[in-house]
Every structure is written in C-alpha cells, then in structure tokens.
CSV table of N, CA and C in Angstrom, one decimal:
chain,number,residue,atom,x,y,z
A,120,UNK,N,22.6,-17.4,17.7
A,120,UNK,CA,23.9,-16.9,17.5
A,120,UNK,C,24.9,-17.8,18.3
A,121,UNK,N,25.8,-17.9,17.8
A,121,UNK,CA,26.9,-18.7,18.3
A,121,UNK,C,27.5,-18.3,18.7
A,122,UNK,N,28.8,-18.8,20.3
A,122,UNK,CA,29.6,-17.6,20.8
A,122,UNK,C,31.1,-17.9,19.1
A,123,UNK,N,31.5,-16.6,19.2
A,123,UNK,CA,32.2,-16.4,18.4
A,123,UNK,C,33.5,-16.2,19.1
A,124,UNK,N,34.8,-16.4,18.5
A,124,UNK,CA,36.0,-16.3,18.9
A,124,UNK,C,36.5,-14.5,19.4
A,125,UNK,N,35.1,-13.7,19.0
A,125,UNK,CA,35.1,-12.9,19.3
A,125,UNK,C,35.1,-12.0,20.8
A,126,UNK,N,34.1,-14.0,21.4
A,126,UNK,CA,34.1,-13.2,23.1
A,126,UNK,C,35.2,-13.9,23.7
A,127,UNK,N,35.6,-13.7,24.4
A,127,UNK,CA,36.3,-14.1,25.5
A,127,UNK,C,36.1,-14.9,26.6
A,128,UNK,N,34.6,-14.4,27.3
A,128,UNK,CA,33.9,-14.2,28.2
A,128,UNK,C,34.3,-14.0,29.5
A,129,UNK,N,35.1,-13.1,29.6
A,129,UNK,CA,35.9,-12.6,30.9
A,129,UNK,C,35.1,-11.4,31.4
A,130,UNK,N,34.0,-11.2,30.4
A,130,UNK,CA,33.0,-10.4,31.5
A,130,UNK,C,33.5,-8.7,31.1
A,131,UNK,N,34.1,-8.5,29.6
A,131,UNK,CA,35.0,-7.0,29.2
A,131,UNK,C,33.1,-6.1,29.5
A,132,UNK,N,34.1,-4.9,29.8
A,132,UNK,CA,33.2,-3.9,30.0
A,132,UNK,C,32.4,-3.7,28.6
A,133,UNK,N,33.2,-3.5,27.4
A,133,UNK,CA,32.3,-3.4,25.9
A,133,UNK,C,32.2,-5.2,25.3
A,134,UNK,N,31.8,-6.0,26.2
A,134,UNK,CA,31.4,-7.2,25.2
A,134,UNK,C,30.6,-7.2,23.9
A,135,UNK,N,30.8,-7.7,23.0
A,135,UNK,CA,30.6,-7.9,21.9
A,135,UNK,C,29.1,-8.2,21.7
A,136,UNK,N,28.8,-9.3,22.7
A,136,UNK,CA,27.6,-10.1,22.7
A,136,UNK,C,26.2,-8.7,23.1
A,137,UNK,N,26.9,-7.9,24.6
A,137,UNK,CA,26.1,-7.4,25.0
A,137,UNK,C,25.7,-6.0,24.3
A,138,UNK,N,26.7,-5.9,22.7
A,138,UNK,CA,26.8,-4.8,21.9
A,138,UNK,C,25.5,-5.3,20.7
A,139,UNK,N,25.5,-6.4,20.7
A,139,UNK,CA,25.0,-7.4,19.5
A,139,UNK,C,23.0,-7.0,20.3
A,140,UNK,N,22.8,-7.5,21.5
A,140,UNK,CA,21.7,-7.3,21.9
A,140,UNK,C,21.3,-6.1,22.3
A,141,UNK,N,22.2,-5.0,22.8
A,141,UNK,CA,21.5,-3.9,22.8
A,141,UNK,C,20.9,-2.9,21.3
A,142,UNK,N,21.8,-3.3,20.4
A,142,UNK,CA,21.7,-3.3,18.8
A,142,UNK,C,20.0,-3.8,18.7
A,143,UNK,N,20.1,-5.0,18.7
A,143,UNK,CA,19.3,-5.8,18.1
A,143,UNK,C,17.8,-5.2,19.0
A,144,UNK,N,17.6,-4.5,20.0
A,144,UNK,CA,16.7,-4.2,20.9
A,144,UNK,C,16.7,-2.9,20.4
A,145,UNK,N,17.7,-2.2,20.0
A,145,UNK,CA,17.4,-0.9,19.5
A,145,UNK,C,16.3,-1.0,18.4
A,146,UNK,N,17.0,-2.0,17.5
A,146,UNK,CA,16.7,-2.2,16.5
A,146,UNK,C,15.2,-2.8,16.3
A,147,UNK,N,14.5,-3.7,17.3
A,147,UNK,CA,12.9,-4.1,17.6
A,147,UNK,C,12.3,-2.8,17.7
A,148,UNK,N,13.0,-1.7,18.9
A,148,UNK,CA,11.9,-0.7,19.3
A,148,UNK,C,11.5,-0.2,18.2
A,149,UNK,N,12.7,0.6,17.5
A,149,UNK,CA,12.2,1.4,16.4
A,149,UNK,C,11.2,0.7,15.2
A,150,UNK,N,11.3,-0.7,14.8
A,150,UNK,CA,10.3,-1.9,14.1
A,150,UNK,C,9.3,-1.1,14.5
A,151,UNK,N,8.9,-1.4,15.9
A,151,UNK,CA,7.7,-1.5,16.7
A,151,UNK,C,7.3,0.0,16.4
A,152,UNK,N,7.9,0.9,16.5
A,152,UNK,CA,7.5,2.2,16.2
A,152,UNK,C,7.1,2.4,15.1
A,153,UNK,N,8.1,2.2,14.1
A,153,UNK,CA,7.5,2.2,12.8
A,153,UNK,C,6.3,1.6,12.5
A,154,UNK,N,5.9,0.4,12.9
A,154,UNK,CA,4.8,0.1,12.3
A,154,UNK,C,3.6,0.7,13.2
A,155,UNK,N,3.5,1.1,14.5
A,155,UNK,CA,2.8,1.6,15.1
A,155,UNK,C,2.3,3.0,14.3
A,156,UNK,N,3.4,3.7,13.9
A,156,UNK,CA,3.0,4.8,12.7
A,156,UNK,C,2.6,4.8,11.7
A,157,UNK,N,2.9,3.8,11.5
A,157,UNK,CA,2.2,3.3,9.6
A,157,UNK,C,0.3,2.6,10.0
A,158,UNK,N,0.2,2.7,11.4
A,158,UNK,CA,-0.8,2.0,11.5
A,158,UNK,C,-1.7,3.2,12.0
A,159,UNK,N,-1.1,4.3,12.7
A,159,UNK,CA,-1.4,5.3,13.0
A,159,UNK,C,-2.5,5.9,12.5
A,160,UNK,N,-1.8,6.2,11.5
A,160,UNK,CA,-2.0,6.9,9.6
A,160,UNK,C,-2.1,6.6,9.0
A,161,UNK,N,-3.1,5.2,9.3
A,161,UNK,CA,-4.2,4.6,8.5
A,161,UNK,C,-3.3,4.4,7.2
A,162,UNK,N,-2.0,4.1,6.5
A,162,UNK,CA,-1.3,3.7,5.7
A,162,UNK,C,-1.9,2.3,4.8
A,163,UNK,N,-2.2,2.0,3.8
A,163,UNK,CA,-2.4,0.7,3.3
A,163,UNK,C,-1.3,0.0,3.5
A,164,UNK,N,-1.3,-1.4,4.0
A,164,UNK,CA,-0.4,-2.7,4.2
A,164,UNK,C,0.2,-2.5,2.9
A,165,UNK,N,0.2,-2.3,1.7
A,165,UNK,CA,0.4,-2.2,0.1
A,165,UNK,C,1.6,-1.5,0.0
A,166,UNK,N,1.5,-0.1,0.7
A,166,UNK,CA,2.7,0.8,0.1
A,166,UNK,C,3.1,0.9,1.4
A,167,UNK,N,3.3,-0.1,2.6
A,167,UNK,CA,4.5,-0.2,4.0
A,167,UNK,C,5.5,-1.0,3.1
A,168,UNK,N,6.9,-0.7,3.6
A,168,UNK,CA,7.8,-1.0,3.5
A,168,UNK,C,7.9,-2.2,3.7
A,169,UNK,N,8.5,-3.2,2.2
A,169,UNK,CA,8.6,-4.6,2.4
A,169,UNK,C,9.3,-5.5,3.5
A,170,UNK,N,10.1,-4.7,4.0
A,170,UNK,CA,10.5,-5.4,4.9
A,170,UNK,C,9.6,-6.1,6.1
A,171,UNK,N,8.6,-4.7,6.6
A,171,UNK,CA,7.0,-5.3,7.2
A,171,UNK,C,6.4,-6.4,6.8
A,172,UNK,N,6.7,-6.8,5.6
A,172,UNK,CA,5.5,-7.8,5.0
A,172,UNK,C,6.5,-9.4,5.3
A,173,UNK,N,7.8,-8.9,5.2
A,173,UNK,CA,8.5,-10.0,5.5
A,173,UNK,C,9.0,-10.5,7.2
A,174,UNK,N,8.8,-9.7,7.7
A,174,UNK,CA,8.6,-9.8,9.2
A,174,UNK,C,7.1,-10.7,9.6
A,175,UNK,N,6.1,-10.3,9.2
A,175,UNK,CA,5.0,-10.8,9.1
A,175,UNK,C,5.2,-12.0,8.9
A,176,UNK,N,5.2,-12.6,7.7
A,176,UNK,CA,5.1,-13.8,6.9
A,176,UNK,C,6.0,-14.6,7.8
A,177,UNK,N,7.2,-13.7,8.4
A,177,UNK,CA,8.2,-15.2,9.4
A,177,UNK,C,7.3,-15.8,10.3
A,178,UNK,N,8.1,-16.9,10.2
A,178,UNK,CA,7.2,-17.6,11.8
A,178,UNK,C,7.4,-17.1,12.9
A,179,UNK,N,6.7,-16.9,13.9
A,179,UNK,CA,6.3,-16.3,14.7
A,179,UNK,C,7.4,-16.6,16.0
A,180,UNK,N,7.6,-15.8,16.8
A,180,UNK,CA,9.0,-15.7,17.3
A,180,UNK,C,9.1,-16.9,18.1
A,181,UNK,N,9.8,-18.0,18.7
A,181,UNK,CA,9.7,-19.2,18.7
A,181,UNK,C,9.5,-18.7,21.0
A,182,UNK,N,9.1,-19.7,21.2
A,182,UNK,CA,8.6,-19.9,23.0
A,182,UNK,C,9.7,-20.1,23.4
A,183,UNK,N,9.9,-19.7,24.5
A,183,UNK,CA,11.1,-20.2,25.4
A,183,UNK,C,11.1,-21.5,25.2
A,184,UNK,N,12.7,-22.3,24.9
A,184,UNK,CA,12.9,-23.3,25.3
A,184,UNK,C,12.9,-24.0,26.7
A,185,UNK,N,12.6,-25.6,26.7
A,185,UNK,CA,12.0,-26.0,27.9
A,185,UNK,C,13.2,-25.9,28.6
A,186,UNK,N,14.5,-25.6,28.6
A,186,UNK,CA,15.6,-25.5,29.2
A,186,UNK,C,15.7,-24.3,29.6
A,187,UNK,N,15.8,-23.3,29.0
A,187,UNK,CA,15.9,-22.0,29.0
A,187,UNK,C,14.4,-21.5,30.1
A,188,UNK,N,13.3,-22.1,29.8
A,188,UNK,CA,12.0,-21.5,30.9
A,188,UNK,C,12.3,-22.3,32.4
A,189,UNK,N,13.0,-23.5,32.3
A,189,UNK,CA,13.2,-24.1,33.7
A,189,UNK,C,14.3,-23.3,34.6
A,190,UNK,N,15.5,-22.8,33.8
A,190,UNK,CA,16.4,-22.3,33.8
A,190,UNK,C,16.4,-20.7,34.6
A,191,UNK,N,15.0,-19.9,34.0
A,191,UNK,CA,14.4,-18.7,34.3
A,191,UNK,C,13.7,-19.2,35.7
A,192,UNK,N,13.1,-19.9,35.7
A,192,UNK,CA,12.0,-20.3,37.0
A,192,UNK,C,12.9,-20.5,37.6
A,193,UNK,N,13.9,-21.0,37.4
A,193,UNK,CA,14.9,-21.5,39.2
A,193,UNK,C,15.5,-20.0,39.5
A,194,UNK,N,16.3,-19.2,38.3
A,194,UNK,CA,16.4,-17.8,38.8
A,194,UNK,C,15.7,-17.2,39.3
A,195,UNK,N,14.4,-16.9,38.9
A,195,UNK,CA,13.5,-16.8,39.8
A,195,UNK,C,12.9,-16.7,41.2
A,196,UNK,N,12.9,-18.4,41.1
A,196,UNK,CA,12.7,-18.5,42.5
A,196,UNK,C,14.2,-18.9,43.4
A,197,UNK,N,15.2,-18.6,43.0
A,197,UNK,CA,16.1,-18.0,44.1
A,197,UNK,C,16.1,-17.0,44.0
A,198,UNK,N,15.5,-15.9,43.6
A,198,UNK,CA,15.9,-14.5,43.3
A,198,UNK,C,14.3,-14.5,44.6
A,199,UNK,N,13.8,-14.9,44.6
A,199,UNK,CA,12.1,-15.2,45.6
A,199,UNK,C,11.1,-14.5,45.0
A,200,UNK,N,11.4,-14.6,43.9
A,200,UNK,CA,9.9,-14.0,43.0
A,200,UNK,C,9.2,-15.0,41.7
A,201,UNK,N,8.2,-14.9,41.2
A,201,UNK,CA,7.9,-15.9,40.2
A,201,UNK,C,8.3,-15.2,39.0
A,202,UNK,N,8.7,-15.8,38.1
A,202,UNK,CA,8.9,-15.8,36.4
A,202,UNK,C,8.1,-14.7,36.1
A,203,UNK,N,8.7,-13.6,35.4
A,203,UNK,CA,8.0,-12.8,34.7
A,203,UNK,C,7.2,-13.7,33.1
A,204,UNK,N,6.7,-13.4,32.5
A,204,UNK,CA,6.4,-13.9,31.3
A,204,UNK,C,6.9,-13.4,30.1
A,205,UNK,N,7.6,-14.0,29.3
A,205,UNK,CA,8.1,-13.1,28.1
A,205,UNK,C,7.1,-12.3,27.3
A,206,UNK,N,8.4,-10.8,26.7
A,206,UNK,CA,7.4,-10.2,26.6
A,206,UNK,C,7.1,-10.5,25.1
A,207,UNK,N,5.5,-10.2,24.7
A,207,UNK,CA,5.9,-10.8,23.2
A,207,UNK,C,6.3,-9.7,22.3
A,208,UNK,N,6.7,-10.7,21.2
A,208,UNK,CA,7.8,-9.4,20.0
A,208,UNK,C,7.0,-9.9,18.9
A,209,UNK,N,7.1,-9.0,17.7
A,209,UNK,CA,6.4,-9.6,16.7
A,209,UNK,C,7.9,-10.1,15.8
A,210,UNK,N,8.9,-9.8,16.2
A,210,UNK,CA,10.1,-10.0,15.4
A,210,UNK,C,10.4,-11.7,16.4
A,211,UNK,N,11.7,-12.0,15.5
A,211,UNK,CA,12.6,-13.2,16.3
A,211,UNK,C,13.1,-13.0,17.8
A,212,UNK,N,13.0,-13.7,18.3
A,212,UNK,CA,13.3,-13.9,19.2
A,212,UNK,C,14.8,-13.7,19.8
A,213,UNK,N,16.2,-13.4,20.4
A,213,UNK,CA,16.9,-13.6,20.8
A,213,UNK,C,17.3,-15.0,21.1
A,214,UNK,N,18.4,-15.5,20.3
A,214,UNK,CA,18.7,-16.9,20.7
A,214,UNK,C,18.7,-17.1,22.0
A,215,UNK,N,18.0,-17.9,22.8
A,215,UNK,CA,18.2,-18.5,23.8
A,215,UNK,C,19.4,-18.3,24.4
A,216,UNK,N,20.5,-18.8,23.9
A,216,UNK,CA,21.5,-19.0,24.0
A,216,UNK,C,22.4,-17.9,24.7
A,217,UNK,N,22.3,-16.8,23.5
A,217,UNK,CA,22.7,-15.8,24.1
A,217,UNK,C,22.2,-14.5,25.0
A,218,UNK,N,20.7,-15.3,25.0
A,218,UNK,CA,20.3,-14.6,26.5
A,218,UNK,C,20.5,-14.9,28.0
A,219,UNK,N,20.8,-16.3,27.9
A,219,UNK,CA,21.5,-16.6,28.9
A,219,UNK,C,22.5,-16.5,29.2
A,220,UNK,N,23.9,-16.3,28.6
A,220,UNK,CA,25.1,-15.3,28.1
A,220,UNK,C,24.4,-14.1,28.9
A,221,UNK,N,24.0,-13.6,28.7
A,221,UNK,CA,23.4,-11.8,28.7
A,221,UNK,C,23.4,-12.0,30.2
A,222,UNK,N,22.1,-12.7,30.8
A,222,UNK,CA,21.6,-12.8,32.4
A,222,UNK,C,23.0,-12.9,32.7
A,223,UNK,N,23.6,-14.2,32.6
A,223,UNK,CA,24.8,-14.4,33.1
A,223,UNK,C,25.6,-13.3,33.6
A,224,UNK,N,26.1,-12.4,32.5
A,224,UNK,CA,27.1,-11.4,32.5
A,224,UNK,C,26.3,-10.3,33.3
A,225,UNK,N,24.7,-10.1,33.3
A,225,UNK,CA,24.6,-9.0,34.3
A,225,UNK,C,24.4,-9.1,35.4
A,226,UNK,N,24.4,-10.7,35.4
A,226,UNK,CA,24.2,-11.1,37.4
A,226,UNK,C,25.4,-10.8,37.8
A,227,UNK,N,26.5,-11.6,37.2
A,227,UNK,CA,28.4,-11.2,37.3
A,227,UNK,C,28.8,-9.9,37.5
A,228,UNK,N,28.4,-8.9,36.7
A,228,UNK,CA,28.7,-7.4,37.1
A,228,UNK,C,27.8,-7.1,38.4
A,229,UNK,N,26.9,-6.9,38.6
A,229,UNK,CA,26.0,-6.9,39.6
A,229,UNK,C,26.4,-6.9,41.1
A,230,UNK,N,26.9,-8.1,40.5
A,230,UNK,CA,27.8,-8.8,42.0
A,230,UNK,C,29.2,-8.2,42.1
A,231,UNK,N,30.0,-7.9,41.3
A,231,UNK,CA,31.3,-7.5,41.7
A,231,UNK,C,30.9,-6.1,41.8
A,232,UNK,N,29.8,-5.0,41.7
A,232,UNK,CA,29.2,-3.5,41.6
A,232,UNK,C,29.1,-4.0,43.3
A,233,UNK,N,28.4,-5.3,44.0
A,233,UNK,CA,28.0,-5.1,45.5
A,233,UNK,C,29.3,-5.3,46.0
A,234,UNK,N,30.0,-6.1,45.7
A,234,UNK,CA,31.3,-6.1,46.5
A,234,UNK,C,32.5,-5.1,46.4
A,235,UNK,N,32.0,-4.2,45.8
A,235,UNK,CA,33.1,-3.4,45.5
A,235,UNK,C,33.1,-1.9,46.3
C-alpha cells in the first residue's frame, strides 16, 4: 500500500493507515477463526467458502524484506533485545512499507505518552 494523500503523517490520533491495519488484523483473526472451525467440524475443503480455496492457492505470504528484517534487528537491538520472528499468517502479508509507517507512529506516541 502506498502512502495516500490521505495521510498527512503528523502522527493524527485516528490515522488512516493505523485504521487500514487494525482493519486488516481484524480481518486475518476472524480468517483464522473461521477456518479453524470449518476444520473443527470436520467440514469437506469442497463446500468451505471459496474465498478459503483462494487464499490457499495465493502465494504464500512473502519474508520480510532484507531492508525491512535489518531495519527490525537494529530496533531491536537498541531496544536491547533480539528480533522477535515474524509471526506466520496464512494470508498476505502487510506491506512492508506500511509496517514501518505503523512502528514508526507507535514509537512517536510512546514517546510523547513518556514526556507528557
């Protein structure tokens, strides 16, 4: 996802971006639920909802970019801990891009929450 003329990035209490990913995370859980229930209840792959079969068939959610994992390891280790490992999703991945956007904007609040 691209930034859109939509953000600003002045760090607004309802950003757009951080509306788009908490969305989109809503949106994985309940995936993940659902199919955990259709798997439950022994359901045939046949009569789950196509959307399942087309999640499947995508390619498989892509690895952190080499930018983006060096990027995480230096936060990290100024933060003085090692790299958690991503967690795996069976859906797409979050652009890179705008995950770093995301970190960004919750390190920034964080910090003006300690000085305030």
């Amino acid at each position: 996802m691209e930034l859109t003329p939509d953000c600003c990035m002045s760090g607004c209490v309802h950003c757009v971006l951080q509306i788009y990913v908490d969305d989109m995370e809503e949106y994985n859980d309940a995936f993940d639920a659902a199919r955990a229930a259709l798997e439950h209840k022994n359901i045939p792959r046949g009569r789950w909802p196509k959307v399942m079969d087309e999640v499947d068939d995508a390619v498989e959610a892509p690895k952190m970019d080499p930018t983006m994992s060096a990027f995480a390891a230096l936060e990290a280790k100024l933060a003085g801990k090692a790299a958690p490992p991503p967690k795996p999703r069976s859906k797409p991945a979050i652009d890179p891009g705008v995950a770093a956007f995301m970190a960004l904007e919750a390190k920034i609040k964080n910090k003006h929450k300690s000085e305030a």
